mmCIF file of C-alpha atoms in Angstrom:
data_model
loop_
_atom_site.group_PDB
_atom_site.id
_atom_site.type_symbol
_atom_site.label_atom_id
_atom_site.label_comp_id
_atom_site.label_asym_id
_atom_site.label_seq_id
_atom_site.Cartn_x
_atom_site.Cartn_y
_atom_site.Cartn_z
ATOM 1 C CA MET E 1 -4.736 -25.780 -17.194
ATOM 2 C CA ALA E 2 -7.111 -23.682 -15.105
ATOM 3 C CA THR E 3 -6.827 -19.903 -15.348
ATOM 4 C CA LYS E 4 -4.564 -18.373 -12.697
ATOM 5 C CA ARG E 5 -6.522 -15.581 -11.051
ATOM 6 C CA GLU E 6 -5.471 -12.620 -8.950
ATOM 7 C CA THR E 7 -7.580 -12.635 -5.770
ATOM 8 C CA PRO E 8 -6.222 -10.050 -3.299
ATOM 9 C CA LEU E 9 -9.422 -9.854 -1.233
ATOM 10 C CA LEU E 10 -9.779 -13.638 -0.959
ATOM 11 C CA ASP E 11 -6.100 -13.924 -0.080
ATOM 12 C CA GLU E 12 -6.754 -11.874 3.058
ATOM 13 C CA LEU E 13 -8.960 -14.692 4.320
ATOM 14 C CA MET E 14 -5.922 -16.967 4.404
ATOM 15 C CA THR E 15 -3.906 -14.649 6.684
ATOM 16 C CA GLY E 16 -5.890 -15.354 9.859
ATOM 17 C CA PRO E 17 -5.209 -18.014 12.499
ATOM 18 C CA TRP E 18 -7.869 -20.427 11.228
ATOM 19 C CA PRO E 19 -7.985 -22.638 8.119
ATOM 20 C CA SER E 20 -9.672 -20.966 5.168
ATOM 21 C CA PHE E 21 -11.970 -22.387 2.487
ATOM 22 C CA VAL E 22 -10.049 -20.204 0.001
ATOM 23 C CA LYS E 23 -6.955 -22.382 0.382
ATOM 24 C CA GLU E 24 -8.927 -25.526 -0.475
ATOM 25 C CA ILE E 25 -10.523 -23.962 -3.563
ATOM 26 C CA LYS E 26 -7.096 -22.781 -4.730
ATOM 27 C CA LEU E 27 -5.720 -26.293 -4.343
ATOM 28 C CA SER E 28 -8.473 -27.566 -6.645
ATOM 29 C CA ALA E 29 -7.730 -24.784 -9.121
ATOM 30 C CA ASP E 30 -4.036 -25.697 -9.044
ATOM 31 C CA ASP E 31 -5.037 -29.278 -9.884
ATOM 32 C CA GLY E 32 -6.529 -27.982 -13.128
ATOM 33 C CA LYS E 33 -10.184 -27.641 -12.109
ATOM 34 C CA ASP E 34 -11.682 -24.852 -14.235
ATOM 35 C CA ALA E 35 -14.746 -24.731 -11.973
ATOM 36 C CA ALA E 36 -12.584 -23.977 -8.934
ATOM 37 C CA SER E 37 -10.731 -21.236 -10.813
ATOM 38 C CA ASP E 38 -13.948 -19.594 -12.009
ATOM 39 C CA LEU E 39 -15.422 -19.939 -8.509
ATOM 40 C CA LEU E 40 -12.497 -17.901 -7.169
ATOM 41 C CA GLY E 41 -13.148 -15.301 -9.865
ATOM 42 C CA VAL E 42 -16.847 -15.035 -8.968
ATOM 43 C CA LEU E 43 -16.083 -14.685 -5.253
ATOM 44 C CA GLU E 44 -13.442 -12.002 -5.823
ATOM 45 C CA LYS E 45 -15.844 -10.090 -8.061
ATOM 46 C CA SER E 46 -18.619 -10.377 -5.476
ATOM 47 C CA TYR E 47 -16.322 -9.060 -2.729
ATOM 48 C CA ASN E 48 -15.320 -6.102 -4.921
ATOM 49 C CA GLU E 49 -18.851 -5.265 -6.023
ATOM 50 C CA ARG E 50 -20.543 -6.275 -2.760
ATOM 51 C CA ILE E 51 -23.204 -8.196 -4.648
ATOM 52 C CA GLY E 52 -23.820 -11.907 -5.125
ATOM 53 C CA HIS E 53 -23.718 -13.422 -8.593
ATOM 54 C CA TRP E 54 -25.737 -16.577 -7.988
ATOM 55 C CA LYS E 55 -29.328 -16.976 -9.100
ATOM 56 C CA HIS E 56 -32.090 -19.549 -8.880
ATOM 57 C CA GLY E 57 -32.846 -20.711 -12.390
ATOM 58 C CA GLY E 58 -35.229 -23.592 -11.867
ATOM 59 C CA ILE E 59 -35.513 -27.030 -10.297
ATOM 60 C CA VAL E 60 -32.887 -29.625 -11.183
ATOM 61 C CA GLY E 61 -32.499 -33.208 -10.031
ATOM 62 C CA VAL E 62 -32.129 -36.809 -11.076
ATOM 63 C CA MET E 63 -34.875 -38.877 -12.653
ATOM 64 C CA GLY E 64 -37.559 -39.932 -10.166
ATOM 65 C CA TYR E 65 -36.251 -37.801 -7.276
ATOM 66 C CA GLY E 66 -37.549 -34.427 -6.166
ATOM 67 C CA GLY E 67 -34.736 -33.829 -3.666
ATOM 68 C CA GLY E 68 -31.028 -34.374 -3.221
ATOM 69 C CA VAL E 69 -29.782 -31.728 -5.662
ATOM 70 C CA ILE E 70 -29.664 -27.986 -4.968
ATOM 71 C CA GLY E 71 -29.617 -25.934 -8.155
ATOM 72 C CA ARG E 72 -26.973 -23.227 -8.449
ATOM 73 C CA TYR E 73 -26.569 -20.947 -11.479
ATOM 74 C CA ASN E 74 -24.259 -18.002 -12.108
ATOM 75 C CA ASP E 75 -25.557 -14.770 -13.624
ATOM 76 C CA LEU E 76 -22.270 -14.155 -15.474
ATOM 77 C CA PRO E 77 -22.012 -17.338 -17.585
ATOM 78 C CA GLU E 78 -19.995 -15.688 -20.379
ATOM 79 C CA GLU E 79 -17.342 -14.398 -17.969
ATOM 80 C CA PHE E 80 -17.266 -17.543 -15.795
ATOM 81 C CA PRO E 81 -18.432 -20.432 -18.021
ATOM 82 C CA ALA E 82 -17.115 -23.226 -15.769
ATOM 83 C CA VAL E 83 -19.569 -22.206 -13.029
ATOM 84 C CA ALA E 84 -22.517 -21.257 -15.240
ATOM 85 C CA HIS E 85 -24.029 -24.333 -13.556
ATOM 86 C CA PHE E 86 -22.668 -25.161 -10.102
ATOM 87 C CA HIS E 87 -25.151 -27.609 -8.589
ATOM 88 C CA THR E 88 -24.749 -29.128 -5.133
ATOM 89 C CA ILE E 89 -25.341 -32.847 -4.608
ATOM 90 C CA ARG E 90 -26.214 -34.191 -1.163
ATOM 91 C CA VAL E 91 -25.074 -37.764 -0.560
ATOM 92 C CA ASN E 92 -26.790 -39.755 2.193
ATOM 93 C CA GLN E 93 -24.099 -40.468 4.772
ATOM 94 C CA PRO E 94 -23.771 -43.805 6.607
ATOM 95 C CA SER E 95 -25.081 -43.770 10.189
ATOM 96 C CA GLY E 96 -22.503 -42.272 12.522
ATOM 97 C CA TRP E 97 -20.349 -41.131 9.572
ATOM 98 C CA PHE E 98 -18.337 -44.345 9.474
ATOM 99 C CA TYR E 99 -16.479 -44.759 6.162
ATOM 100 C CA THR E 100 -13.679 -46.963 4.919
ATOM 101 C CA ALA E 101 -10.742 -45.268 3.201
ATOM 102 C CA ASP E 102 -11.524 -47.284 0.080
ATOM 103 C CA VAL E 103 -15.084 -45.988 -0.280
ATOM 104 C CA LEU E 104 -13.987 -42.384 0.335
ATOM 105 C CA ARG E 105 -11.461 -42.728 -2.496
ATOM 106 C CA LYS E 106 -14.203 -44.048 -4.781
ATOM 107 C CA ILE E 107 -16.480 -41.101 -3.985
ATOM 108 C CA CYS E 108 -13.633 -38.623 -4.558
ATOM 109 C CA ASP E 109 -12.756 -40.315 -7.864
ATOM 110 C CA ILE E 110 -16.383 -39.964 -9.032
ATOM 111 C CA TRP E 111 -16.419 -36.292 -8.049
ATOM 112 C CA ASP E 112 -13.048 -35.550 -9.662
ATOM 113 C CA LYS E 113 -14.345 -37.153 -12.854
ATOM 114 C CA HIS E 114 -17.687 -35.332 -13.060
ATOM 115 C CA GLY E 115 -17.588 -32.327 -10.719
ATOM 116 C CA SER E 116 -15.458 -29.553 -9.277
ATOM 117 C CA GLY E 117 -13.584 -31.803 -6.832
ATOM 118 C CA ILE E 118 -14.743 -29.589 -3.948
ATOM 119 C CA THR E 119 -16.553 -31.304 -1.061
ATOM 120 C CA ASN E 120 -18.034 -30.405 2.316
ATOM 121 C CA MET E 121 -17.553 -33.071 4.985
ATOM 122 C CA HIS E 122 -20.332 -32.738 6.204
ATOM 123 C CA GLY E 123 -23.307 -30.426 5.828
ATOM 124 C CA SER E 124 -25.310 -29.356 8.868
ATOM 125 C CA THR E 125 -28.005 -31.883 7.953
ATOM 126 C CA GLY E 126 -25.375 -34.618 7.964
ATOM 127 C CA ASP E 127 -24.964 -35.371 4.281
ATOM 128 C CA MET E 128 -21.680 -35.556 2.454
ATOM 129 C CA VAL E 129 -21.922 -32.499 0.186
ATOM 130 C CA LEU E 130 -20.463 -32.461 -3.333
ATOM 131 C CA LEU E 131 -20.163 -28.841 -4.414
ATOM 132 C CA GLY E 132 -20.399 -27.834 -8.034
ATOM 133 C CA CYS E 133 -21.272 -29.725 -11.186
ATOM 134 C CA ASN E 134 -22.964 -29.158 -14.540
ATOM 135 C CA THR E 135 -26.563 -30.222 -15.133
ATOM 136 C CA ASP E 136 -25.440 -32.836 -17.672
ATOM 137 C CA ALA E 137 -23.254 -34.498 -15.019
ATOM 138 C CA LEU E 138 -26.019 -35.111 -12.477
ATOM 139 C CA GLU E 139 -27.265 -38.421 -13.871
ATOM 140 C CA PRO E 140 -23.759 -39.913 -14.383
ATOM 141 C CA VAL E 141 -22.766 -38.929 -10.818
ATOM 142 C CA PHE E 142 -25.948 -40.467 -9.419
ATOM 143 C CA ALA E 143 -25.471 -43.685 -11.417
ATOM 144 C CA GLU E 144 -21.893 -44.141 -10.236
ATOM 145 C CA LEU E 145 -22.767 -43.340 -6.613
ATOM 146 C CA THR E 146 -25.494 -45.979 -6.592
ATOM 147 C CA GLU E 147 -23.057 -48.515 -8.039
ATOM 148 C CA ILE E 148 -20.897 -48.200 -4.916
ATOM 149 C CA GLY E 149 -23.894 -48.308 -2.556
ATOM 150 C CA PHE E 150 -24.725 -44.635 -1.949
ATOM 151 C CA ASP E 151 -27.989 -42.737 -2.376
ATOM 152 C CA LEU E 152 -28.848 -39.046 -2.462
ATOM 153 C CA GLY E 153 -29.949 -37.269 0.685
ATOM 154 C CA GLY E 154 -32.879 -34.940 1.230
ATOM 155 C CA SER E 155 -33.410 -31.355 0.128
ATOM 156 C CA GLY E 156 -36.423 -29.127 -0.217
ATOM 157 C CA SER E 157 -39.713 -29.640 1.621
ATOM 158 C CA ASP E 158 -39.164 -33.277 2.508
ATOM 159 C CA MET E 159 -37.713 -35.428 5.244
ATOM 160 C CA ARG E 160 -34.062 -34.423 5.353
ATOM 161 C CA THR E 161 -31.368 -37.054 5.709
ATOM 162 C CA PRO E 162 -31.587 -38.467 9.255
ATOM 163 C CA SER E 163 -28.343 -38.262 11.244
ATOM 164 C CA CYS E 164 -27.079 -39.647 14.526
ATOM 165 C CA CYS E 165 -24.163 -39.759 16.924
ATOM 166 C CA CYS E 166 -21.888 -42.818 16.957
ATOM 167 C CA GLY E 167 -24.010 -44.263 19.800
ATOM 168 C CA GLU E 168 -23.158 -47.722 21.044
ATOM 169 C CA ALA E 169 -20.417 -48.082 18.450
ATOM 170 C CA ARG E 170 -18.024 -45.971 20.518
ATOM 171 C CA CYS E 171 -19.844 -44.379 23.465
ATOM 172 C CA GLU E 172 -20.526 -46.058 26.790
ATOM 173 C CA TRP E 173 -23.272 -43.555 27.658
ATOM 174 C CA ALA E 174 -25.527 -44.393 24.686
ATOM 175 C CA CYS E 175 -28.954 -45.436 25.984
ATOM 176 C CA TYR E 176 -30.065 -46.994 22.682
ATOM 177 C CA ASP E 177 -28.551 -47.995 19.342
ATOM 178 C CA THR E 178 -28.642 -44.651 17.544
ATOM 179 C CA MET E 179 -27.075 -45.987 14.353
ATOM 180 C CA ALA E 180 -29.612 -48.802 14.002
ATOM 181 C CA ALA E 181 -32.530 -46.424 14.632
ATOM 182 C CA CYS E 182 -31.196 -43.841 12.169
ATOM 183 C CA HIS E 183 -30.670 -46.467 9.463
ATOM 184 C CA ASP E 184 -34.101 -48.010 10.003
ATOM 185 C CA ILE E 185 -35.904 -44.655 9.819
ATOM 186 C CA THR E 186 -33.915 -43.690 6.706
ATOM 187 C CA MET E 187 -34.814 -46.896 4.897
ATOM 188 C CA HIS E 188 -38.467 -46.901 6.027
ATOM 189 C CA PHE E 189 -39.242 -43.352 4.902
ATOM 190 C CA GLN E 190 -37.580 -43.417 1.461
ATOM 191 C CA ASP E 191 -40.556 -41.805 -0.263
ATOM 192 C CA GLU E 192 -40.654 -38.943 2.250
ATOM 193 C CA LEU E 193 -36.885 -38.499 1.809
ATOM 194 C CA HIS E 194 -36.782 -38.325 -1.981
ATOM 195 C CA ARG E 195 -40.125 -36.825 -3.002
ATOM 196 C CA PRO E 196 -40.933 -33.485 -1.308
ATOM 197 C CA ALA E 197 -44.549 -33.351 -0.099
ATOM 198 C CA PHE E 198 -44.383 -31.460 3.213
ATOM 199 C CA PRO E 199 -45.070 -27.766 3.951
ATOM 200 C CA TYR E 200 -41.340 -27.423 4.689
ATOM 201 C CA LYS E 201 -38.345 -29.487 5.798
ATOM 202 C CA TRP E 202 -38.457 -32.156 8.532
ATOM 203 C CA LYS E 203 -35.339 -33.397 10.333
ATOM 204 C CA PHE E 204 -34.777 -36.494 12.464
ATOM 205 C CA LYS E 205 -31.658 -36.509 14.655
ATOM 206 C CA PHE E 206 -30.705 -39.304 17.029
ATOM 207 C CA SER E 207 -28.556 -38.718 20.145
ATOM 208 C CA GLY E 208 -27.649 -41.579 22.435
ATOM 209 C CA CYS E 209 -27.822 -39.474 25.616
ATOM 210 C CA SER E 210 -28.581 -35.943 26.707
ATOM 211 C CA ASN E 211 -25.032 -34.806 25.973
ATOM 212 C CA ASP E 212 -26.658 -34.592 22.522
ATOM 213 C CA CYS E 213 -23.524 -34.725 20.380
ATOM 214 C CA VAL E 214 -25.499 -34.043 17.168
ATOM 215 C CA ALA E 215 -27.254 -30.991 18.693
ATOM 216 C CA SER E 216 -30.646 -32.522 17.947
ATOM 217 C CA ILE E 217 -32.518 -30.454 20.537
ATOM 218 C CA ALA E 218 -31.546 -27.241 18.734
ATOM 219 C CA ARG E 219 -31.759 -28.296 15.086
ATOM 220 C CA SER E 220 -34.235 -31.105 14.472
ATOM 221 C CA ASP E 221 -37.990 -31.228 14.096
ATOM 222 C CA CYS E 222 -37.905 -34.655 15.770
ATOM 223 C CA SER E 223 -35.162 -35.058 18.344
ATOM 224 C CA VAL E 224 -34.619 -38.564 19.742
ATOM 225 C CA ILE E 225 -32.435 -38.289 22.850
ATOM 226 C CA GLY E 226 -31.370 -41.329 24.856
ATOM 227 C CA THR E 227 -32.409 -41.506 28.509
ATOM 228 C CA TRP E 228 -33.323 -43.967 31.253
ATOM 229 C CA SER E 229 -36.447 -44.506 33.364
ATOM 230 C CA ASP E 230 -34.937 -46.016 36.532
ATOM 231 C CA ASP E 231 -32.208 -44.774 38.902
ATOM 232 C CA ILE E 232 -28.692 -43.598 38.085
ATOM 233 C CA GLN E 233 -26.198 -46.383 38.778
ATOM 234 C CA VAL E 234 -23.879 -45.420 41.659
ATOM 235 C CA ASP E 235 -20.587 -47.077 42.602
ATOM 236 C CA ASP E 236 -20.028 -46.063 46.252
ATOM 237 C CA ALA E 237 -16.417 -47.282 46.251
ATOM 238 C CA ALA E 238 -15.609 -45.139 43.221
ATOM 239 C CA ILE E 239 -17.339 -42.136 44.828
ATOM 240 C CA LYS E 240 -15.063 -42.534 47.840
ATOM 241 C CA GLU E 241 -12.067 -42.816 45.519
ATOM 242 C CA TYR E 242 -12.987 -39.522 43.868
ATOM 243 C CA ALA E 243 -13.418 -37.871 47.284
ATOM 244 C CA ASP E 244 -10.216 -39.266 48.809
ATOM 245 C CA GLY E 245 -8.122 -38.538 45.743
ATOM 246 C CA LYS E 246 -9.318 -34.926 45.498
ATOM 247 C CA GLN E 247 -9.833 -35.526 41.756
ATOM 248 C CA VAL E 248 -13.167 -33.727 41.931
ATOM 249 C CA ASP E 249 -14.615 -31.257 44.405
ATOM 250 C CA ILE E 250 -17.905 -33.155 44.652
ATOM 251 C CA ALA E 251 -19.690 -30.478 46.666
ATOM 252 C CA GLN E 252 -18.761 -27.704 44.227
ATOM 253 C CA ASP E 253 -18.485 -29.500 40.879
ATOM 254 C CA VAL E 254 -21.381 -31.922 41.232
ATOM 255 C CA VAL E 255 -23.842 -31.053 44.027
ATOM 256 C CA ARG E 256 -23.815 -27.283 43.484
ATOM 257 C CA LEU E 257 -24.182 -27.594 39.714
ATOM 258 C CA CYS E 258 -27.050 -30.103 39.686
ATOM 259 C CA PRO E 259 -29.856 -28.174 37.905
ATOM 260 C CA THR E 260 -32.619 -29.575 40.135
ATOM 261 C CA GLY E 261 -30.641 -29.860 43.382
ATOM 262 C CA CYS E 262 -31.407 -33.551 43.620
ATOM 263 C CA ILE E 263 -27.917 -34.602 44.786
ATOM 264 C CA SER E 264 -26.450 -34.484 48.292
ATOM 265 C CA PHE E 265 -23.012 -35.556 49.580
ATOM 266 C CA ASP E 266 -22.007 -36.139 53.193
ATOM 267 C CA GLY E 267 -18.275 -36.408 52.555
ATOM 268 C CA SER E 268 -18.203 -40.094 51.740
ATOM 269 C CA LYS E 269 -21.527 -41.107 50.201
ATOM 270 C CA LEU E 270 -23.541 -39.577 47.387
ATOM 271 C CA ALA E 271 -27.353 -39.607 47.538
ATOM 272 C CA ILE E 272 -29.557 -38.893 44.510
ATOM 273 C CA ASP E 273 -33.276 -38.132 44.613
ATOM 274 C CA ASN E 274 -33.978 -39.772 41.263
ATOM 275 C CA ALA E 275 -37.582 -38.543 41.212
ATOM 276 C CA ASP E 276 -36.235 -35.010 40.730
ATOM 277 C CA CYS E 277 -33.421 -35.960 38.323
ATOM 278 C CA VAL E 278 -33.820 -34.558 34.791
ATOM 279 C CA ARG E 279 -31.181 -36.888 33.255
ATOM 280 C CA CYS E 280 -28.916 -34.004 32.242
ATOM 281 C CA MET E 281 -25.760 -36.177 32.434
ATOM 282 C CA HIS E 282 -23.703 -33.528 34.261
ATOM 283 C CA CYS E 283 -22.853 -35.632 37.324
ATOM 284 C CA ILE E 284 -22.079 -38.639 35.116
ATOM 285 C CA ASN E 285 -19.782 -36.543 32.933
ATOM 286 C CA VAL E 286 -17.866 -35.282 35.959
ATOM 287 C CA MET E 287 -17.528 -38.690 37.658
ATOM 288 C CA PRO E 288 -17.728 -41.305 34.884
ATOM 289 C CA LYS E 289 -16.034 -43.998 36.994
ATOM 290 C CA ALA E 290 -18.648 -43.710 39.736
ATOM 291 C CA LEU E 291 -21.929 -42.931 37.959
ATOM 292 C CA ALA E 292 -23.701 -44.327 34.920
ATOM 293 C CA PRO E 293 -27.128 -44.109 33.265
ATOM 294 C CA GLY E 294 -29.775 -46.459 34.634
ATOM 295 C CA LYS E 295 -30.411 -49.889 33.185
ATOM 296 C CA GLU E 296 -33.952 -49.310 31.858
ATOM 297 C CA ARG E 297 -32.964 -47.348 28.783
ATOM 298 C CA GLY E 298 -34.785 -45.752 25.888
ATOM 299 C CA ALA E 299 -35.298 -42.230 24.548
ATOM 300 C CA THR E 300 -37.187 -38.996 25.038
ATOM 301 C CA ILE E 301 -38.929 -37.710 21.894
ATOM 302 C CA LEU E 302 -38.880 -33.948 21.430
ATOM 303 C CA ILE E 303 -40.531 -32.005 18.628
ATOM 304 C CA GLY E 304 -40.155 -28.595 17.040
ATOM 305 C CA ALA E 305 -36.568 -27.285 16.927
ATOM 306 C CA LYS E 306 -35.295 -25.066 14.122
ATOM 307 C CA ALA E 307 -32.631 -22.508 13.254
ATOM 308 C CA PRO E 308 -33.587 -18.806 13.048
ATOM 309 C CA ILE E 309 -34.260 -18.768 9.279
ATOM 310 C CA ILE E 310 -37.593 -16.994 8.521
ATOM 311 C CA GLY E 311 -38.785 -16.930 12.162
ATOM 312 C CA GLY E 312 -36.712 -17.106 15.326
ATOM 313 C CA ALA E 313 -34.816 -20.119 16.602
ATOM 314 C CA LEU E 314 -36.726 -22.762 18.550
ATOM 315 C CA LEU E 315 -35.586 -25.516 20.899
ATOM 316 C CA ALA E 316 -37.418 -28.826 20.758
ATOM 317 C CA SER E 317 -40.099 -29.565 23.368
ATOM 318 C CA VAL E 318 -40.807 -32.884 25.063
ATOM 319 C CA MET E 319 -43.662 -34.830 23.471
ATOM 320 C CA VAL E 320 -42.977 -38.358 24.736
ATOM 321 C CA PRO E 321 -40.990 -38.475 28.024
ATOM 322 C CA PHE E 322 -39.870 -42.080 27.597
ATOM 323 C CA LEU E 323 -40.038 -44.500 24.702
ATOM 324 C CA PRO E 324 -38.277 -47.887 24.536
ATOM 325 C CA MET E 325 -36.124 -47.733 21.404
ATOM 326 C CA GLU E 326 -36.328 -51.210 19.965
ATOM 327 C CA ALA E 327 -36.660 -52.247 16.322
ATOM 328 C CA PRO E 328 -38.837 -51.846 14.322
ATOM 329 C CA TYR E 329 -39.485 -48.505 16.136
ATOM 330 C CA ASP E 330 -43.213 -48.588 15.329
ATOM 331 C CA ASP E 331 -44.177 -46.074 18.031
ATOM 332 C CA LEU E 332 -41.766 -43.464 16.657
ATOM 333 C CA LYS E 333 -42.940 -44.075 13.093
ATOM 334 C CA GLU E 334 -46.603 -43.797 14.055
ATOM 335 C CA LEU E 335 -45.958 -40.538 15.936
ATOM 336 C CA ALA E 336 -44.119 -39.040 12.958
ATOM 337 C CA GLU E 337 -46.852 -40.069 10.520
ATOM 338 C CA ALA E 338 -49.598 -38.619 12.747
ATOM 339 C CA ILE E 339 -47.730 -35.311 12.892
ATOM 340 C CA TRP E 340 -47.105 -35.313 9.134
ATOM 341 C CA ASP E 341 -50.785 -35.921 8.401
ATOM 342 C CA LEU E 342 -51.858 -32.938 10.517
ATOM 343 C CA TRP E 343 -49.018 -30.614 9.531
ATOM 344 C CA GLY E 344 -49.280 -31.614 5.862
ATOM 345 C CA GLU E 345 -52.976 -30.705 5.761
ATOM 346 C CA HIS E 346 -52.933 -27.500 7.809
ATOM 347 C CA GLY E 347 -49.334 -26.237 7.723
ATOM 348 C CA LYS E 348 -48.507 -23.091 5.778
ATOM 349 C CA ASN E 349 -45.870 -23.012 3.058
ATOM 350 C CA ARG E 350 -42.351 -22.875 4.606
ATOM 351 C CA GLU E 351 -43.761 -23.305 8.111
ATOM 352 C CA ARG E 352 -41.712 -25.672 10.257
ATOM 353 C CA VAL E 353 -43.618 -27.977 12.585
ATOM 354 C CA GLY E 354 -42.439 -26.031 15.674
ATOM 355 C CA GLU E 355 -43.932 -22.851 14.246
ATOM 356 C CA PHE E 356 -47.090 -24.773 13.342
ATOM 357 C CA ILE E 357 -47.470 -25.888 16.981
ATOM 358 C CA GLN E 358 -47.039 -22.313 18.166
ATOM 359 C CA ARG E 359 -49.699 -21.122 15.731
ATOM 360 C CA ILE E 360 -52.420 -23.676 16.520
ATOM 361 C CA GLY E 361 -51.545 -24.201 20.193
ATOM 362 C CA LEU E 362 -50.037 -27.221 21.921
ATOM 363 C CA GLY E 363 -53.418 -28.415 23.226
ATOM 364 C CA ASN E 364 -54.953 -28.503 19.755
ATOM 365 C CA PHE E 365 -51.848 -30.163 18.354
ATOM 366 C CA LEU E 366 -51.851 -32.949 20.953
ATOM 367 C CA GLU E 367 -55.571 -33.555 20.524
ATOM 368 C CA GLN E 368 -55.274 -33.871 16.757
ATOM 369 C CA ILE E 369 -52.335 -36.298 16.782
ATOM 370 C CA GLY E 370 -53.900 -38.375 19.560
ATOM 371 C CA LEU E 371 -51.179 -37.836 22.186
ATOM 372 C CA GLU E 372 -52.038 -37.537 25.875
ATOM 373 C CA PRO E 373 -50.598 -34.436 27.605
ATOM 374 C CA THR E 374 -48.010 -35.045 30.335
ATOM 375 C CA PRO E 375 -46.331 -32.714 32.873
ATOM 376 C CA GLU E 376 -43.016 -33.028 31.008
ATOM 377 C CA MET E 377 -44.509 -31.025 28.133
ATOM 378 C CA VAL E 378 -44.760 -27.908 30.323
ATOM 379 C CA ALA E 379 -41.633 -25.771 30.162
ATOM 380 C CA HIS E 380 -42.608 -23.627 33.164
ATOM 381 C CA PRO E 381 -45.734 -22.589 35.092
ATOM 382 C CA ARG E 382 -47.910 -20.120 33.220
ATOM 383 C CA THR E 383 -47.011 -16.474 33.768
ATOM 384 C CA ASN E 384 -50.533 -15.191 33.062
ATOM 385 C CA PRO E 385 -52.758 -15.847 36.123
ATOM 386 C CA TYR E 386 -55.991 -15.119 34.274
ATOM 387 C CA ILE E 387 -57.699 -18.234 32.948
ATOM 388 C CA PHE E 388 -60.974 -18.016 31.067
ATOM 389 C CA PHE E 389 -63.361 -20.932 30.688
ATOM 390 C CA GLU E 390 -65.911 -21.364 27.948
ATOM 391 C CA LEU E 391 -69.037 -23.451 28.584
ATOM 392 C CA GLY E 392 -69.535 -26.317 26.207
ATOM 393 C CA GLU E 393 -72.928 -27.432 24.973
ATOM 394 C CA GLU E 394 -72.915 -30.327 27.415
ATOM 395 C CA ASP E 395 -72.519 -27.888 30.323
ATOM 396 C CA GLY E 396 -75.665 -25.991 29.440
ATOM 397 C CA GLU E 397 -76.111 -22.240 29.530
ATOM 398 C CA GLU E 398 -76.355 -19.883 32.470
#
């Protein structure tokens, strides 16, 4: 039976209006998990002393892999022996996070047998996260996960586990098969996923449209966002139905809010200047019965997003305005490999690719990876009017 601990400070976290992680840890402790009980003790002690009691004690993992396990050690092993080791295991999720109830039970049974029983569904990278096990349990957990068809995800300076929205499986706006692309990229780059060799982490995220339900433009080094290259599909009869039924104030809710002002409405018919459309999806979201993405579909490839760890946050920037997304996705793979070659050779330790581009300049970056510049790469006109030219050798000297 796990030790019953008094945790007055942690208990306060359960008094608010939102669900608390403390409740879930206590449920595991009540089920007899010593690790959960000692975890509560460590947290309560940390809150009292205002100091963390976790340390980095070395690299741990499973045989042949450099990633997938995050080492966690406690600096009070005598007082809290059940969490002296409390390693986190990242499990590579299926594309779109589709599970059967049977396979979830199998994973939970493995974790109850070898670990703390505490999970995170899912981590920000996308993996299923198994929180807390001893070093000796890592290989048995890995062996039993592989028996039911699962692999470890990425951690460290490698390609992190690719993730995607549900795409064509459940969404009518998906402009390509996100789940197929995510699975293909995951399987193709197994070495990059399991054996860290980059300056820092690299994330692929696949969104079927610019609603971007996996927030790829804000969090991934390579953001693959579905789009179309022809005109928005318009159903004039449905537009009239929206107007007559007063379901939507088209002038206020659609025309006024178009970011490029490319839509006009005369009271019965909607006109779209598709040359100025930036495929933001707003008008389609407001009137889904009347508007739909075009028929020539693919994706925009954006590079360089990251969260504000170390440096500031970055949003991804357009690198390829339109790419047909058809298996085997060779163009996307070649682009990624060209970037990895350059970044891997010249990137600094713990420098994300977005920061690398800022440091060497977009022009140099494009030249080195062999990508032609396009207007879509420019976020806004330059604010500095002074441009200096240097004469090359071929221009001669004055």
